[in-house]
Amino acid sequence: MEETYLLNVEGVKKKILHGGQGELPKLQDGSKITFHFQTLKDDFERTVIDDSREAGIPMEIIVGKMFKLEIWETLLSSMRAGEVAEFWCDAIHTGMYALVSRGMRRIAEGRDPLEGQKHRCGMGNMFDYHSTGYDDLDELQRTPQPLIFIMELFRVEEPSAYKRDTWAMSKEEKLAAVPVLHSEGNRLVLRKEFGQAAAKYQEAVICLRNLQAKEKPWEEGWLKLESLVTPLVLNYCQCQLELGEYYEVLEHTTELLQKHNDNAKAYFKRAKAHAAVWNEREAREDFLRVAHLDPSMAAAVKKELKQLGERMRKKHVEDRKRYQGLFQPPQGP
């Protein structure tokens, strides 16, 4: 269709290249939009700046999650599924494109999209003319100009229609997801699927840590979230013990004990990890601390200490034989 449609937005023109199907999508916070895009300069050659098809996968954005190029949500909301359209956007809408493109390119290259970014507001970044690392984007950053976006809309999914990454969830959604993930992890443990269970516990911890970052440490809100984090970390460590990832257990239990030095279960799991990697002195110290903090675990500690002693004696015997073989003089003919 050659006719140009003017959206009800200043500085935007639309041309439908291929008609879509169905009704216009009803976007809401949390909706996921999947589409391909091509960005061109408004010059005689229509120079291509970016093309998502070169990356091999469509672009996805979550509505309401402060995507830096807000005009894209407006453009996509005017399209039907399967539609291909061309949009001309004035410079008032494209000033942030250089920074957005920089992030997308870094992701495609397997790099951190925030690497080197200064901590300031979006407008401050827009007018800070340090290099983006790409010559064509540096030019756009120095001289904002009209751009052309060619978009193909694949689908719009409601928040309940797809599994969202934790970063895309609201505070309420993260809090609601934690007990579900905890329960799924427990179910997987019963089936001895420890790797998958650990992933569920880890995802729940990430949800809570994201929320904790917005609270003041050691105040009521932070402590309430920390009380939810602790059992999840302990469950995660138990899975790692089962998987033989002992140094992972040492790292996480030590970090936990730096904040909660009276947690007997954390000492117990750390002691088992120390024992597994032959740290006899550290293991004994942690086991004895467990018995002191929680007398109800004394029987379990006694059993573990007995097993530790037997393993260490066996190791010493094997080491002695090995070293004797090294230093024995060679037998004569």
Tab-separated table of N, CA, C and O in Angstrom, residues 7-100:
chain	number	residue	atom	x	y	z
A	7	LEU	N	0.140	8.883	11.875
A	7	LEU	CA	-0.316	8.509	13.205
A	7	LEU	C	-0.688	9.770	13.977
A	7	LEU	O	-0.255	10.869	13.641
A	8	ASN	N	-1.481	9.571	14.995
A	8	ASN	CA	-1.900	10.706	15.810
A	8	ASN	C	-0.786	11.098	16.789
A	8	ASN	O	-0.999	11.248	17.984
A	9	VAL	N	0.417	11.201	16.235
A	9	VAL	CA	1.596	11.559	17.023
A	9	VAL	C	2.411	12.539	16.199
A	9	VAL	O	2.665	12.291	15.020
A	10	GLU	N	2.835	13.609	16.808
A	10	GLU	CA	3.605	14.611	16.086
A	10	GLU	C	4.931	14.033	15.623
A	10	GLU	O	5.635	13.344	16.357
A	11	GLY	N	5.287	14.298	14.364
A	11	GLY	CA	6.589	13.897	13.844
A	11	GLY	C	6.692	12.442	13.461
A	11	GLY	O	7.799	11.898	13.435
A	12	VAL	N	5.570	11.788	13.148
A	12	VAL	CA	5.594	10.378	12.751
A	12	VAL	C	4.714	10.179	11.530
A	12	VAL	O	3.585	10.680	11.475
A	13	LYS	N	5.210	9.439	10.540
A	13	LYS	CA	4.420	9.036	9.385
A	13	LYS	C	4.513	7.527	9.237
A	13	LYS	O	5.547	6.929	9.529
A	14	LYS	N	3.439	6.936	8.751
A	14	LYS	CA	3.400	5.483	8.591
A	14	LYS	C	2.976	5.108	7.189
A	14	LYS	O	2.048	5.686	6.628
A	15	LYS	N	3.647	4.079	6.648
A	15	LYS	CA	3.263	3.518	5.356
A	15	LYS	C	3.163	2.002	5.514
A	15	LYS	O	4.144	1.360	5.911
A	16	ILE	N	2.005	1.433	5.238
A	16	ILE	CA	1.830	-0.009	5.335
A	16	ILE	C	2.393	-0.665	4.079
A	16	ILE	O	1.968	-0.366	2.968
A	17	LEU	N	3.339	-1.585	4.254
A	17	LEU	CA	3.953	-2.301	3.135
A	17	LEU	C	3.279	-3.640	2.896
A	17	LEU	O	3.236	-4.136	1.770
A	18	HIS	N	2.779	-4.240	3.972
A	18	HIS	CA	2.076	-5.516	3.859
A	18	HIS	C	1.048	-5.580	4.980
A	18	HIS	O	1.388	-5.409	6.149
A	19	GLY	N	-0.215	-5.784	4.617
A	19	GLY	CA	-1.279	-5.771	5.614
A	19	GLY	C	-1.214	-6.941	6.577
A	19	GLY	O	-0.767	-8.038	6.222
A	20	GLY	N	-1.669	-6.703	7.797
A	20	GLY	CA	-1.709	-7.755	8.813
A	20	GLY	C	-3.098	-8.330	8.969
A	20	GLY	O	-3.995	-8.094	8.159
A	21	GLN	N	-3.300	-9.086	10.045
A	21	GLN	CA	-4.567	-9.755	10.305
A	21	GLN	C	-5.037	-9.463	11.719
A	21	GLN	O	-4.249	-9.179	12.610
A	22	GLY	N	-6.346	-9.592	11.912
A	22	GLY	CA	-6.928	-9.440	13.241
A	22	GLY	C	-7.068	-8.000	13.669
A	22	GLY	O	-6.893	-7.061	12.887
A	23	GLU	N	-7.349	-7.851	14.951
A	23	GLU	CA	-7.546	-6.531	15.536
A	23	GLU	C	-6.209	-5.917	15.947
A	23	GLU	O	-5.201	-6.607	16.070
A	24	LEU	N	-6.231	-4.616	16.168
A	24	LEU	CA	-5.052	-3.963	16.722
A	24	LEU	C	-4.784	-4.505	18.121
A	24	LEU	O	-5.715	-4.740	18.893
A	25	PRO	N	-3.545	-4.728	18.473
A	25	PRO	CA	-3.243	-5.305	19.795
A	25	PRO	C	-3.589	-4.334	20.923
A	25	PRO	O	-3.466	-3.117	20.760
A	26	LYS	N	-4.024	-4.893	22.043
A	26	LYS	CA	-4.289	-4.091	23.233
A	26	LYS	C	-3.098	-4.249	24.172
A	26	LYS	O	-2.982	-5.236	24.895
A	27	LEU	N	-2.216	-3.284	24.123
A	27	LEU	CA	-1.000	-3.362	24.931
A	27	LEU	C	-1.278	-2.992	26.370
A	27	LEU	O	-2.051	-2.078	26.660
A	28	GLN	N	-0.657	-3.701	27.288
A	28	GLN	CA	-0.730	-3.383	28.708
A	28	GLN	C	0.647	-3.632	29.309
A	28	GLN	O	1.498	-4.289	28.703
A	29	ASP	N	0.864	-3.081	30.497
A	29	ASP	CA	2.155	-3.293	31.152
A	29	ASP	C	2.425	-4.787	31.289
A	29	ASP	O	1.596	-5.535	31.795
A	30	GLY	N	3.587	-5.196	30.820
A	30	GLY	CA	3.957	-6.604	30.896
A	30	GLY	C	3.732	-7.368	29.606
A	30	GLY	O	4.213	-8.491	29.465
A	31	SER	N	3.013	-6.777	28.635
A	31	SER	CA	2.839	-7.451	27.346
A	31	SER	C	4.192	-7.582	26.651
A	31	SER	O	5.020	-6.683	26.706
A	32	LYS	N	4.387	-8.722	25.986
A	32	LYS	CA	5.635	-8.941	25.253
A	32	LYS	C	5.368	-8.816	23.756
A	32	LYS	O	4.506	-9.493	23.221
A	33	ILE	N	6.149	-7.951	23.096
A	33	ILE	CA	6.006	-7.726	21.655
A	33	ILE	C	7.215	-8.337	20.954
A	33	ILE	O	8.360	-8.044	21.309
A	34	THR	N	6.939	-9.182	19.958
A	34	THR	CA	8.006	-9.825	19.199
A	34	THR	C	7.943	-9.328	17.757
A	34	THR	O	6.881	-9.405	17.123
A	35	PHE	N	9.072	-8.844	17.240
A	35	PHE	CA	9.064	-8.232	15.915
A	35	PHE	C	10.475	-8.193	15.329
A	35	PHE	O	11.462	-8.354	16.045
A	36	HIS	N	10.551	-8.015	14.019
A	36	HIS	CA	11.813	-7.709	13.361
A	36	HIS	C	11.813	-6.221	13.010
A	36	HIS	O	10.748	-5.630	12.773
A	37	PHE	N	12.992	-5.626	12.958
A	37	PHE	CA	13.072	-4.215	12.598
A	37	PHE	C	14.311	-3.962	11.750
A	37	PHE	O	15.299	-4.703	11.802
A	38	GLN	N	14.219	-2.912	10.979
A	38	GLN	CA	15.351	-2.403	10.222
A	38	GLN	C	15.372	-0.894	10.404
A	38	GLN	O	14.328	-0.250	10.298
A	39	THR	N	16.534	-0.342	10.715
A	39	THR	CA	16.673	1.096	10.916
A	39	THR	C	17.497	1.677	9.772
A	39	THR	O	18.583	1.174	9.463
A	40	LEU	N	16.960	2.737	9.149
A	40	LEU	CA	17.634	3.373	8.015
A	40	LEU	C	17.751	4.872	8.241
A	40	LEU	O	16.922	5.483	8.931
A	41	LYS	N	18.769	5.446	7.636
A	41	LYS	CA	18.878	6.900	7.621
A	41	LYS	C	17.891	7.470	6.598
A	41	LYS	O	17.568	6.828	5.601
A	42	ASP	N	17.462	8.680	6.839
A	42	ASP	CA	16.579	9.369	5.892
A	42	ASP	C	17.451	10.137	4.893
A	42	ASP	O	17.427	11.359	4.832
A	43	ASP	N	18.258	9.367	4.125
A	43	ASP	CA	19.088	10.000	3.104
A	43	ASP	C	18.779	9.362	1.751
A	43	ASP	O	17.937	8.464	1.645
A	44	PHE	N	19.443	9.836	0.719
A	44	PHE	CA	19.155	9.368	-0.638
A	44	PHE	C	19.406	7.860	-0.761
A	44	PHE	O	18.649	7.138	-1.402
A	45	GLU	N	20.455	7.363	-0.103
A	45	GLU	CA	20.788	5.943	-0.202
A	45	GLU	C	19.968	5.081	0.753
A	45	GLU	O	20.015	3.861	0.667
A	46	ARG	N	19.220	5.715	1.675
A	46	ARG	CA	18.497	4.973	2.732
A	46	ARG	C	19.473	4.000	3.409
A	46	ARG	O	19.249	2.800	3.493
A	47	THR	N	20.550	4.577	3.928
A	47	THR	CA	21.622	3.789	4.538
A	47	THR	C	21.106	2.968	5.708
A	47	THR	O	20.462	3.497	6.623
A	48	VAL	N	21.385	1.668	5.699
A	48	VAL	CA	20.941	0.778	6.782
A	48	VAL	C	21.874	0.937	7.979
A	48	VAL	O	23.100	0.820	7.858
A	49	ILE	N	21.283	1.175	9.145
A	49	ILE	CA	22.050	1.296	10.388
A	49	ILE	C	22.035	-0.023	11.153
A	49	ILE	O	23.065	-0.515	11.588
A	50	ASP	N	20.841	-0.587	11.346
A	50	ASP	CA	20.691	-1.858	12.067
A	50	ASP	C	19.647	-2.708	11.368
A	50	ASP	O	18.690	-2.185	10.764
A	51	ASP	N	19.794	-4.031	11.489
A	51	ASP	CA	18.833	-4.970	10.921
A	51	ASP	C	18.783	-6.198	11.824
A	51	ASP	O	19.763	-6.946	11.925
A	52	SER	N	17.668	-6.395	12.519
A	52	SER	CA	17.567	-7.503	13.475
A	52	SER	C	17.667	-8.859	12.791
A	52	SER	O	18.014	-9.857	13.426
A	53	ARG	N	17.352	-8.941	11.516
A	53	ARG	CA	17.421	-10.226	10.817
A	53	ARG	C	18.870	-10.711	10.699
A	53	ARG	O	19.111	-11.918	10.578
A	54	GLU	N	19.816	-9.787	10.729
A	54	GLU	CA	21.220	-10.198	10.662
A	54	GLU	C	21.621	-10.980	11.908
A	54	GLU	O	22.490	-11.839	11.855
A	55	ALA	N	20.971	-10.674	13.043
A	55	ALA	CA	21.259	-11.408	14.277
A	55	ALA	C	20.603	-12.784	14.279
A	55	ALA	O	20.966	-13.652	15.078
A	56	GLY	N	19.601	-12.976	13.409
A	56	GLY	CA	18.966	-14.282	13.288
A	56	GLY	C	17.791	-14.519	14.209
A	56	GLY	O	17.104	-15.532	14.098
A	57	ILE	N	17.547	-13.596	15.150
A	57	ILE	CA	16.413	-13.761	16.072
A	57	ILE	C	15.647	-12.453	16.144
A	57	ILE	O	16.229	-11.371	16.041
A	58	PRO	N	14.312	-12.524	16.331
A	58	PRO	CA	13.522	-11.295	16.414
A	58	PRO	C	13.830	-10.518	17.684
A	58	PRO	O	14.366	-11.037	18.657
A	59	MET	N	13.448	-9.256	17.647
A	59	MET	CA	13.561	-8.375	18.801
A	59	MET	C	12.368	-8.596	19.722
A	59	MET	O	11.265	-8.901	19.254
A	60	GLU	N	12.585	-8.484	21.033
A	60	GLU	CA	11.488	-8.574	22.002
A	60	GLU	C	11.587	-7.404	22.964
A	60	GLU	O	12.681	-7.083	23.438
A	61	ILE	N	10.460	-6.757	23.239
A	61	ILE	CA	10.427	-5.746	24.290
A	61	ILE	C	9.217	-6.000	25.179
A	61	ILE	O	8.221	-6.578	24.731
A	62	ILE	N	9.331	-5.596	26.423
A	62	ILE	CA	8.246	-5.735	27.392
A	62	ILE	C	7.643	-4.355	27.615
A	62	ILE	O	8.348	-3.416	27.989
A	63	VAL	N	6.353	-4.235	27.398
A	63	VAL	CA	5.675	-2.946	27.531
A	63	VAL	C	5.749	-2.467	28.981
A	63	VAL	O	5.527	-3.239	29.920
A	64	GLY	N	6.047	-1.180	29.159
A	64	GLY	CA	6.060	-0.583	30.490
A	64	GLY	C	7.340	-0.787	31.260
A	64	GLY	O	7.425	-0.406	32.425
A	65	LYS	N	8.380	-1.398	30.637
A	65	LYS	CA	9.636	-1.652	31.340
A	65	LYS	C	10.721	-0.658	30.957
A	65	LYS	O	11.899	-0.962	30.939
A	66	MET	N	10.277	0.552	30.608
A	66	MET	CA	11.172	1.691	30.387
A	66	MET	C	12.202	1.412	29.285
A	66	MET	O	13.377	1.725	29.423
A	67	PHE	N	11.761	0.806	28.195
A	67	PHE	CA	12.626	0.682	27.024
A	67	PHE	C	12.969	2.090	26.570
A	67	PHE	O	12.095	2.953	26.446
A	68	LYS	N	14.240	2.362	26.313
A	68	LYS	CA	14.705	3.740	26.138
A	68	LYS	C	14.116	4.448	24.928
A	68	LYS	O	14.096	5.664	24.881
A	69	LEU	N	13.678	3.680	23.924
A	69	LEU	CA	13.115	4.303	22.730
A	69	LEU	C	11.592	4.153	22.793
A	69	LEU	O	11.005	3.250	22.188
A	70	GLU	N	10.949	5.063	23.528
A	70	GLU	CA	9.522	4.931	23.819
A	70	GLU	C	8.666	4.926	22.553
A	70	GLU	O	7.594	4.320	22.519
A	71	ILE	N	9.125	5.599	21.502
A	71	ILE	CA	8.310	5.708	20.297
A	71	ILE	C	8.041	4.345	19.685
A	71	ILE	O	7.020	4.147	19.011
A	72	TRP	N	8.914	3.360	19.933
A	72	TRP	CA	8.688	2.035	19.353
A	72	TRP	C	7.385	1.409	19.849
A	72	TRP	O	6.688	0.748	19.095
A	73	GLU	N	7.056	1.583	21.121
A	73	GLU	CA	5.782	1.054	21.626
A	73	GLU	C	4.616	1.691	20.882
A	73	GLU	O	3.630	1.016	20.548
A	74	THR	N	4.715	2.984	20.610
A	74	THR	CA	3.652	3.677	19.879
A	74	THR	C	3.522	3.128	18.460
A	74	THR	O	2.411	2.871	17.983
A	75	LEU	N	4.644	2.944	17.780
A	75	LEU	CA	4.611	2.426	16.415
A	75	LEU	C	4.007	1.028	16.374
A	75	LEU	O	3.134	0.727	15.555
A	76	LEU	N	4.467	0.163	17.271
A	76	LEU	CA	4.005	-1.226	17.270
A	76	LEU	C	2.536	-1.351	17.646
A	76	LEU	O	1.844	-2.260	17.189
A	77	SER	N	2.046	-0.407	18.468
A	77	SER	CA	0.636	-0.462	18.874
A	77	SER	C	-0.302	-0.153	17.712
A	77	SER	O	-1.503	-0.402	17.782
A	78	SER	N	0.254	0.382	16.614
A	78	SER	CA	-0.570	0.699	15.441
A	78	SER	C	-0.583	-0.431	14.419
A	78	SER	O	-1.174	-0.299	13.350
A	79	MET	N	0.062	-1.569	14.741
A	79	MET	CA	0.227	-2.648	13.767
A	79	MET	C	-0.580	-3.886	14.161
A	79	MET	O	-0.815	-4.141	15.333
A	80	ARG	N	-0.975	-4.644	13.150
A	80	ARG	CA	-1.644	-5.928	13.358
A	80	ARG	C	-0.636	-7.060	13.156
A	80	ARG	O	0.392	-6.870	12.514
A	81	ALA	N	-0.935	-8.227	13.699
A	81	ALA	CA	-0.042	-9.375	13.559
A	81	ALA	C	0.191	-9.678	12.080
A	81	ALA	O	-0.755	-9.731	11.288
A	82	GLY	N	1.431	-9.854	11.705
A	82	GLY	CA	1.786	-10.138	10.323
A	82	GLY	C	1.998	-8.918	9.464
A	82	GLY	O	2.427	-9.029	8.310
A	83	GLU	N	1.739	-7.751	10.010
A	83	GLU	CA	1.875	-6.518	9.236
A	83	GLU	C	3.334	-6.107	9.117
A	83	GLU	O	4.143	-6.298	10.034
A	84	VAL	N	3.677	-5.541	7.953
A	84	VAL	CA	4.980	-4.919	7.738
A	84	VAL	C	4.720	-3.450	7.427
A	84	VAL	O	3.907	-3.132	6.550
A	85	ALA	N	5.356	-2.560	8.156
A	85	ALA	CA	5.107	-1.131	7.967
A	85	ALA	C	6.406	-0.346	8.045
A	85	ALA	O	7.376	-0.772	8.684
A	86	GLU	N	6.396	0.806	7.370
A	86	GLU	CA	7.541	1.709	7.386
A	86	GLU	C	7.134	2.987	8.110
A	86	GLU	O	6.086	3.565	7.819
A	87	PHE	N	7.965	3.406	9.054
A	87	PHE	CA	7.683	4.603	9.842
A	87	PHE	C	8.806	5.617	9.649
A	87	PHE	O	9.986	5.268	9.761
A	88	TRP	N	8.431	6.840	9.379
A	88	TRP	CA	9.372	7.954	9.380
A	88	TRP	C	9.191	8.689	10.697
A	88	TRP	O	8.085	9.080	11.068
A	89	CYS	N	10.279	8.845	11.445
A	89	CYS	CA	10.203	9.497	12.748
A	89	CYS	C	11.158	10.681	12.794
A	89	CYS	O	12.347	10.552	12.466
A	90	ASP	N	10.637	11.811	13.209
A	90	ASP	CA	11.427	13.035	13.316
A	90	ASP	C	12.467	12.876	14.433
A	90	ASP	O	12.379	11.985	15.293
A	91	ALA	N	13.448	13.774	14.440
A	91	ALA	CA	14.545	13.708	15.409
A	91	ALA	C	14.071	13.838	16.852
A	91	ALA	O	14.772	13.393	17.766
A	92	ILE	N	12.886	14.418	17.075
A	92	ILE	CA	12.395	14.547	18.455
A	92	ILE	C	12.131	13.178	19.071
A	92	ILE	O	12.067	13.038	20.301
A	93	HIS	N	11.997	12.132	18.245
A	93	HIS	CA	11.737	10.782	18.743
A	93	HIS	C	12.954	9.862	18.671
A	93	HIS	O	12.905	8.750	19.198
A	94	THR	N	14.017	10.298	18.015
A	94	THR	CA	15.126	9.385	17.744
A	94	THR	C	16.420	9.749	18.465
A	94	THR	O	17.457	9.128	18.237
A	95	GLY	N	16.377	10.727	19.348
A	95	GLY	CA	17.596	11.187	20.011
A	95	GLY	C	18.298	10.115	20.824
A	95	GLY	O	19.519	10.164	20.998
A	96	MET	N	17.548	9.128	21.345
A	96	MET	CA	18.149	8.086	22.172
A	96	MET	C	18.573	6.869	21.363
A	96	MET	O	19.079	5.897	21.927
A	97	TYR	N	18.366	6.910	20.037
A	97	TYR	CA	18.585	5.690	19.265
A	97	TYR	C	20.029	5.192	19.342
A	97	TYR	O	20.275	3.980	19.402
A	98	ALA	N	21.000	6.093	19.347
A	98	ALA	CA	22.400	5.666	19.373
A	98	ALA	C	22.689	4.804	20.601
A	98	ALA	O	23.361	3.765	20.509
A	99	LEU	N	22.171	5.215	21.768
A	99	LEU	CA	22.408	4.441	22.989
A	99	LEU	C	21.679	3.109	22.955
A	99	LEU	O	22.203	2.087	23.399
A	100	VAL	N	20.439	3.114	22.426
A	100	VAL	CA	19.672	1.872	22.323
A	100	VAL	C	20.386	0.896	21.394
A	100	VAL	O	20.552	-0.289	21.705
